[in-house]
Amino acid sequence: MNTKSAFIAIVGKPNVGKSSLLNTLLGEKIAIVSSKPQTTRTRITGVLTEDIYQWVFLDTPGIHKPKTKLSGHMNKVVTDSVADVDLVLFVVEPMGKLTPEENSLIEQFKARRLPVILVINKTDLIDKEQLLARIAEISALYDFEAVVPVSVTENEGISTLMDELRAHTEEGPHFFPEDTLTDQPERAIAAEIIREKILRNMRDEIPHGTAVSIEKMREREGGGILDIEATIYCERDSHKGMIIGKGGAMLKKIGSDARADLEAFLDVKVNLKCWVKVRDDWRNSEKAIKQVGLRYEE
């Protein structure tokens, strides 16, 4: 039986549901999710194998107007990701004007003549007439391979999207073993899980200035317990105090929430220790960006 495969980039503006879509397609959480924009900072690869089919998904940061070197790198990840894929999933919201960055993506589609499926997410928020109007509005801008309305939170439209994904695979080898879920190292996933808990527990002005570096990840002799030591970097002394919280309460909450997810994902008992350090304006320092574990040169 001949195998089929496809490399697929998931692109769109921040907070439109790209990471949630990836997690839903995989049936496993590998990309962190929060209500705050710019949650995803790097390209996350998720792998789904189903019988003869294998899809390699590239979840990308939300395309946005860059304000720091870090956000400039994030935008470059998106443009680089669409360059060498077999298919693009362009995820948009069901209402509102397209942003200049979204229109820029469409121009890239045109310039490269990319096969693109338009995915309209959050359709549970609108009625049928509004949906039809939205489909007509965006379909006029590009010759999409298909338009698939979905509601990731309600798990609606996902089976239709999977049908389209099967139709857009080509004969070729599987690039990963069948049981592969992601090419992300466990350290990277652990750091992202901790950062997700910061995003979910902290006020808006703090999380974007934070990063997490895993300093130690080692299973104890005899097995059964995984020791993880992590450093949370922030940009201001005042932020450090807020992340730690009164009597260490906030840091304990972040650590407790992260430990639960880590144990579920890694299927092992986790002993997690977190420290908080200040690294001023690290998002504008190439050296600091690399030191906190974010690599963009590849």
Tab-separated table of C-alpha atoms in Angstrom:
chain	number	residue	atom	x	y	z
A	1	MET	CA	0.000	0.000	0.000
A	2	ASN	CA	1.477	3.348	-1.048
A	3	THR	CA	1.892	5.890	1.730
A	4	LYS	CA	0.902	9.545	1.445
A	5	SER	CA	2.130	12.630	3.260
A	6	ALA	CA	1.940	16.415	3.368
A	7	PHE	CA	3.653	19.296	5.142
A	8	ILE	CA	1.063	21.843	6.257
A	9	ALA	CA	1.583	25.335	7.705
A	10	ILE	CA	-1.094	26.764	10.003
A	11	VAL	CA	-1.044	30.566	9.734
A	12	GLY	CA	-3.144	33.536	10.770
A	13	LYS	CA	-3.235	36.495	13.112
A	14	PRO	CA	-2.685	36.117	16.879
A	15	ASN	CA	-5.376	34.571	19.060
A	16	VAL	CA	-7.410	33.144	16.173
A	17	GLY	CA	-7.153	29.543	17.387
A	18	LYS	CA	-4.201	28.101	15.453
A	19	SER	CA	-2.671	26.231	18.377
A	20	SER	CA	-6.066	24.993	19.555
A	21	LEU	CA	-6.700	23.688	16.044
A	22	LEU	CA	-3.364	21.859	16.008
A	23	ASN	CA	-4.037	20.273	19.386
A	24	THR	CA	-7.504	19.188	18.238
A	25	LEU	CA	-6.199	17.658	15.010
A	26	LEU	CA	-3.520	15.733	16.909
A	27	GLY	CA	-5.837	14.689	19.729
A	28	GLU	CA	-3.074	15.728	22.144
A	29	LYS	CA	-1.916	19.034	23.576
A	30	ILE	CA	1.534	19.984	22.305
A	31	ALA	CA	1.050	23.716	21.652
A	32	ILE	CA	0.240	26.049	24.516
A	33	VAL	CA	-3.018	27.973	24.428
A	34	SER	CA	-4.123	31.172	26.138
A	35	SER	CA	-6.466	34.078	25.476
A	36	LYS	CA	-3.493	36.431	25.108
A	37	PRO	CA	-2.044	37.234	21.662
A	38	GLN	CA	1.458	36.104	20.636
A	39	THR	CA	1.246	33.000	22.804
A	40	THR	CA	3.132	30.920	20.231
A	41	ARG	CA	6.674	32.244	19.742
A	42	THR	CA	8.304	29.577	17.620
A	43	ARG	CA	7.285	27.086	14.975
A	44	ILE	CA	5.793	24.008	16.636
A	45	THR	CA	5.778	20.802	14.604
A	46	GLY	CA	2.972	18.316	15.191
A	47	VAL	CA	2.800	14.945	13.453
A	48	LEU	CA	-0.393	12.981	12.776
A	49	THR	CA	-0.320	9.512	11.207
A	50	GLU	CA	-3.525	7.791	10.136
A	51	ASP	CA	-3.221	4.543	8.169
A	52	ILE	CA	-1.450	5.434	4.912
A	53	TYR	CA	-1.560	9.180	5.639
A	54	GLN	CA	0.920	11.330	7.526
A	55	TRP	CA	0.590	15.081	8.044
A	56	VAL	CA	3.364	17.251	9.433
A	57	PHE	CA	1.764	20.423	10.798
A	58	LEU	CA	3.718	23.617	11.398
A	59	ASP	CA	1.962	25.800	13.980
A	60	THR	CA	3.295	29.336	13.596
A	61	PRO	CA	3.226	32.529	15.674
A	62	GLY	CA	0.432	34.950	14.917
A	63	ILE	CA	1.407	37.432	12.223
A	64	HIS	CA	1.466	40.929	13.764
A	65	LYS	CA	3.157	44.328	13.622
A	66	PRO	CA	6.601	43.769	15.192
A	67	LYS	CA	7.657	45.959	18.106
A	68	THR	CA	10.770	44.066	19.293
A	69	LYS	CA	13.500	41.906	17.762
A	70	LEU	CA	11.700	38.882	19.153
A	71	SER	CA	8.422	39.762	17.425
A	72	GLY	CA	10.345	40.450	14.208
A	73	HIS	CA	11.791	36.930	14.408
A	74	MET	CA	8.291	35.565	15.060
A	75	ASN	CA	6.939	37.145	11.877
A	76	LYS	CA	9.865	35.730	9.901
A	77	VAL	CA	8.960	32.254	11.183
A	78	VAL	CA	5.564	32.633	9.518
A	79	THR	CA	6.899	33.796	6.153
A	80	ASP	CA	9.586	31.094	6.148
A	81	SER	CA	7.060	28.400	7.088
A	82	VAL	CA	4.808	28.981	4.090
A	83	ALA	CA	7.747	28.836	1.671
A	84	ASP	CA	8.267	25.066	1.555
A	85	VAL	CA	4.986	23.389	2.449
A	86	ASP	CA	2.487	21.371	0.446
A	87	LEU	CA	-0.541	23.159	1.875
A	88	VAL	CA	-1.443	26.143	4.042
A	89	LEU	CA	-4.319	26.375	6.517
A	90	PHE	CA	-5.222	30.067	6.739
A	91	VAL	CA	-7.189	30.481	9.966
A	92	VAL	CA	-9.390	33.560	10.334
A	93	GLU	CA	-12.074	34.811	12.673
A	94	PRO	CA	-15.745	34.809	11.614
A	95	MET	CA	-16.169	38.566	11.808
A	96	GLY	CA	-14.280	41.849	11.619
A	97	LYS	CA	-11.982	43.362	9.013
A	98	LEU	CA	-8.866	41.476	8.005
A	99	THR	CA	-5.744	43.053	9.490
A	100	PRO	CA	-2.968	44.477	7.294
A	101	GLU	CA	-0.876	41.459	8.331
A	102	GLU	CA	-3.591	39.045	7.180
A	103	ASN	CA	-3.828	40.862	3.852
A	104	SER	CA	-0.053	40.609	3.583
A	105	LEU	CA	-0.309	36.841	4.008
A	106	ILE	CA	-2.836	36.681	1.174
A	107	GLU	CA	-0.403	38.607	-1.024
A	108	GLN	CA	2.249	36.006	-0.198
A	109	PHE	CA	-0.179	33.269	-1.199
A	110	LYS	CA	-0.673	34.991	-4.547
A	111	ALA	CA	3.026	35.586	-5.151
A	112	ARG	CA	3.882	31.947	-4.471
A	113	ARG	CA	0.674	30.469	-5.892
A	114	LEU	CA	0.264	28.407	-2.761
A	115	PRO	CA	-2.504	25.856	-2.242
A	116	VAL	CA	-4.465	27.265	0.703
A	117	ILE	CA	-7.500	26.068	2.632
A	118	LEU	CA	-9.419	28.856	4.329
A	119	VAL	CA	-10.431	27.807	7.834
A	120	ILE	CA	-13.014	30.078	9.462
A	121	ASN	CA	-12.847	29.354	13.192
A	122	LYS	CA	-15.236	30.259	16.020
A	123	THR	CA	-18.325	29.751	13.849
A	124	ASP	CA	-20.346	29.080	16.995
A	125	LEU	CA	-20.297	32.861	17.494
A	126	ILE	CA	-22.257	33.711	14.320
A	127	ASP	CA	-25.383	32.626	12.452
A	128	LYS	CA	-25.584	30.998	9.006
A	129	GLU	CA	-26.196	34.254	7.103
A	130	GLN	CA	-23.173	35.891	8.702
A	131	LEU	CA	-21.068	32.832	7.905
A	132	LEU	CA	-22.097	32.844	4.233
A	133	ALA	CA	-21.258	36.541	4.012
A	134	ARG	CA	-17.862	35.923	5.596
A	135	ILE	CA	-17.104	33.086	3.179
A	136	ALA	CA	-18.019	35.285	0.204
A	137	GLU	CA	-15.981	38.225	1.518
A	138	ILE	CA	-12.696	36.350	2.002
A	139	SER	CA	-13.115	33.940	-0.913
A	140	ALA	CA	-13.131	36.962	-3.218
A	141	LEU	CA	-9.545	37.704	-2.199
A	142	TYR	CA	-7.928	34.401	-3.217
A	143	ASP	CA	-8.646	31.177	-5.068
A	144	PHE	CA	-8.714	28.861	-2.039
A	145	GLU	CA	-8.593	25.088	-2.461
A	146	ALA	CA	-11.529	24.844	-0.057
A	147	VAL	CA	-13.319	26.817	2.643
A	148	VAL	CA	-13.989	24.949	5.884
A	149	PRO	CA	-15.951	26.577	8.733
A	150	VAL	CA	-15.021	25.115	12.126
A	151	SER	CA	-15.534	25.653	15.806
A	152	VAL	CA	-12.549	24.164	17.562
A	153	THR	CA	-14.084	24.660	21.000
A	154	GLU	CA	-17.248	22.810	19.936
A	155	ASN	CA	-15.326	20.251	17.817
A	156	GLU	CA	-17.452	21.151	14.793
A	157	GLY	CA	-16.185	20.942	11.219
A	158	ILE	CA	-13.044	19.024	12.165
A	159	SER	CA	-14.082	15.845	10.316
A	160	THR	CA	-14.754	17.915	7.168
A	161	LEU	CA	-11.319	19.495	7.496
A	162	MET	CA	-9.745	16.049	7.859
A	163	ASP	CA	-11.456	14.972	4.629
A	164	GLU	CA	-9.845	17.931	2.871
A	165	LEU	CA	-6.456	17.093	4.376
A	166	ARG	CA	-6.682	13.530	3.071
A	167	ALA	CA	-7.551	14.859	-0.368
A	168	HIS	CA	-4.479	17.102	-0.347
A	169	THR	CA	-1.848	14.468	0.412
A	170	GLU	CA	0.413	13.052	-2.248
A	171	GLU	CA	2.132	9.706	-2.576
A	172	GLY	CA	5.413	9.754	-0.714
A	173	PRO	CA	7.229	8.417	2.335
A	174	HIS	CA	6.312	9.053	5.940
A	175	PHE	CA	8.987	11.282	7.409
A	176	PHE	CA	8.403	10.317	11.050
A	177	PRO	CA	7.695	7.028	12.867
A	178	GLU	CA	3.983	6.334	13.277
A	179	ASP	CA	3.965	7.066	17.019
A	180	THR	CA	5.667	10.477	16.662
A	181	LEU	CA	3.606	13.376	17.996
A	182	THR	CA	6.094	16.236	17.707
A	183	ASP	CA	9.736	16.899	16.930
A	184	GLN	CA	9.930	19.273	19.891
A	185	PRO	CA	12.330	18.088	22.619
A	186	GLU	CA	10.734	17.416	25.997
A	187	ARG	CA	12.645	20.362	27.490
A	188	ALA	CA	11.045	22.750	24.997
A	189	ILE	CA	7.571	21.412	25.711
A	190	ALA	CA	8.163	21.639	29.465
A	191	ALA	CA	9.257	25.273	29.141
A	192	GLU	CA	6.177	26.110	27.064
A	193	ILE	CA	3.840	24.428	29.557
A	194	ILE	CA	5.265	26.569	32.364
A	195	ARG	CA	4.983	29.711	30.216
A	196	GLU	CA	1.355	28.892	29.462
A	197	LYS	CA	0.599	28.894	33.187
A	198	ILE	CA	2.253	32.303	33.519
A	199	LEU	CA	0.086	33.608	30.664
A	200	ARG	CA	-3.063	32.223	32.236
A	201	ASN	CA	-2.369	33.436	35.761
A	202	MET	CA	-0.775	36.846	35.225
A	203	ARG	CA	-1.993	40.275	34.115
A	204	ASP	CA	-1.613	41.311	30.472
A	205	GLU	CA	1.450	43.533	30.845
A	206	ILE	CA	3.667	40.842	32.364
A	207	PRO	CA	3.520	37.627	30.303
A	208	HIS	CA	4.941	38.998	27.036
A	209	GLY	CA	8.122	39.946	28.892
A	210	THR	CA	8.624	36.447	30.280
A	211	ALA	CA	10.500	33.424	29.024
A	212	VAL	CA	11.239	30.037	30.565
A	213	SER	CA	14.493	28.103	30.429
A	214	ILE	CA	14.735	24.489	31.632
A	215	GLU	CA	18.004	24.196	33.546
A	216	LYS	CA	17.648	20.569	34.628
A	217	MET	CA	15.452	17.662	33.552
A	218	ARG	CA	16.575	14.358	34.971
A	219	GLU	CA	14.875	11.173	36.129
A	220	ARG	CA	15.928	9.962	39.554
A	221	GLU	CA	17.724	6.677	39.962
A	222	GLY	CA	15.182	3.914	40.207
A	223	GLY	CA	12.732	5.943	38.068
A	224	GLY	CA	9.296	7.124	39.043
A	225	ILE	CA	10.167	10.798	39.627
A	226	LEU	CA	11.401	13.399	37.134
A	227	ASP	CA	13.201	16.410	38.610
A	228	ILE	CA	12.745	19.597	36.588
A	229	GLU	CA	14.373	22.922	37.443
A	230	ALA	CA	13.253	25.986	35.498
A	231	THR	CA	14.194	29.659	35.422
A	232	ILE	CA	11.510	32.206	34.579
A	233	TYR	CA	12.999	35.346	33.057
A	234	CYS	CA	11.221	38.698	33.183
A	235	GLU	CA	12.222	42.224	32.202
A	236	ARG	CA	11.640	44.220	35.395
A	237	ASP	CA	12.176	43.881	39.136
A	238	SER	CA	8.523	44.834	39.671
A	239	HIS	CA	7.468	41.959	37.406
A	240	LYS	CA	9.634	39.552	39.372
A	241	GLY	CA	7.766	40.467	42.535
A	242	MET	CA	4.408	39.973	40.821
A	243	ILE	CA	5.366	36.581	39.393
A	244	ILE	CA	6.528	35.409	42.824
A	245	GLY	CA	3.491	36.953	44.514
A	246	LYS	CA	2.790	37.590	48.172
A	247	GLY	CA	4.467	34.893	50.197
A	248	GLY	CA	5.357	33.121	46.940
A	249	ALA	CA	1.678	32.361	46.270
A	250	MET	CA	1.656	33.190	42.539
A	251	LEU	CA	4.811	31.212	41.784
A	252	LYS	CA	3.391	28.255	43.708
A	253	LYS	CA	0.170	28.451	41.674
A	254	ILE	CA	2.097	28.609	38.390
A	255	GLY	CA	4.256	25.670	39.477
A	256	SER	CA	1.301	23.593	40.662
A	257	ASP	CA	-0.658	24.139	37.434
A	258	ALA	CA	2.417	23.383	35.307
A	259	ARG	CA	3.296	20.248	37.274
A	260	ALA	CA	-0.161	18.777	36.675
A	261	ASP	CA	0.145	19.255	32.893
A	262	LEU	CA	3.745	18.010	32.859
A	263	GLU	CA	2.791	14.823	34.686
A	264	ALA	CA	-0.094	14.215	32.278
A	265	PHE	CA	2.053	14.790	29.193
A	266	LEU	CA	5.194	12.971	30.360
A	267	ASP	CA	3.319	10.221	32.230
A	268	VAL	CA	5.638	10.413	35.232
A	269	LYS	CA	5.643	12.000	38.672
A	270	VAL	CA	7.268	15.444	38.432
A	271	ASN	CA	9.169	17.415	41.069
A	272	LEU	CA	9.195	20.969	39.663
A	273	LYS	CA	11.244	23.855	41.032
A	274	CYS	CA	11.013	27.340	39.537
A	275	TRP	CA	13.137	30.424	40.047
A	276	VAL	CA	12.562	33.968	38.754
A	277	LYS	CA	15.349	36.173	37.366
A	278	VAL	CA	15.358	39.629	35.784
A	279	ARG	CA	16.930	40.086	32.349
A	280	ASP	CA	16.304	43.653	31.231
A	281	ASP	CA	14.841	44.127	27.738
A	282	TRP	CA	15.780	40.564	26.715
A	283	ARG	CA	13.325	40.616	23.794
A	284	ASN	CA	15.560	43.143	21.989
A	285	SER	CA	18.798	41.238	22.574
A	286	GLU	CA	19.790	38.526	20.087
A	287	LYS	CA	22.078	36.969	22.697
A	288	ALA	CA	19.407	36.927	25.390
A	289	ILE	CA	16.787	35.521	22.986
A	290	LYS	CA	19.093	32.557	22.375
A	291	GLN	CA	20.023	32.224	26.051
A	292	VAL	CA	16.396	31.752	27.048
A	293	GLY	CA	16.149	28.879	24.614
A	294	LEU	CA	14.600	30.558	21.548
A	295	ARG	CA	16.507	29.745	18.359
A	296	TYR	CA	15.659	31.427	15.060
A	297	GLU	CA	18.830	31.139	12.995
A	298	GLU	CA	17.722	27.824	11.473
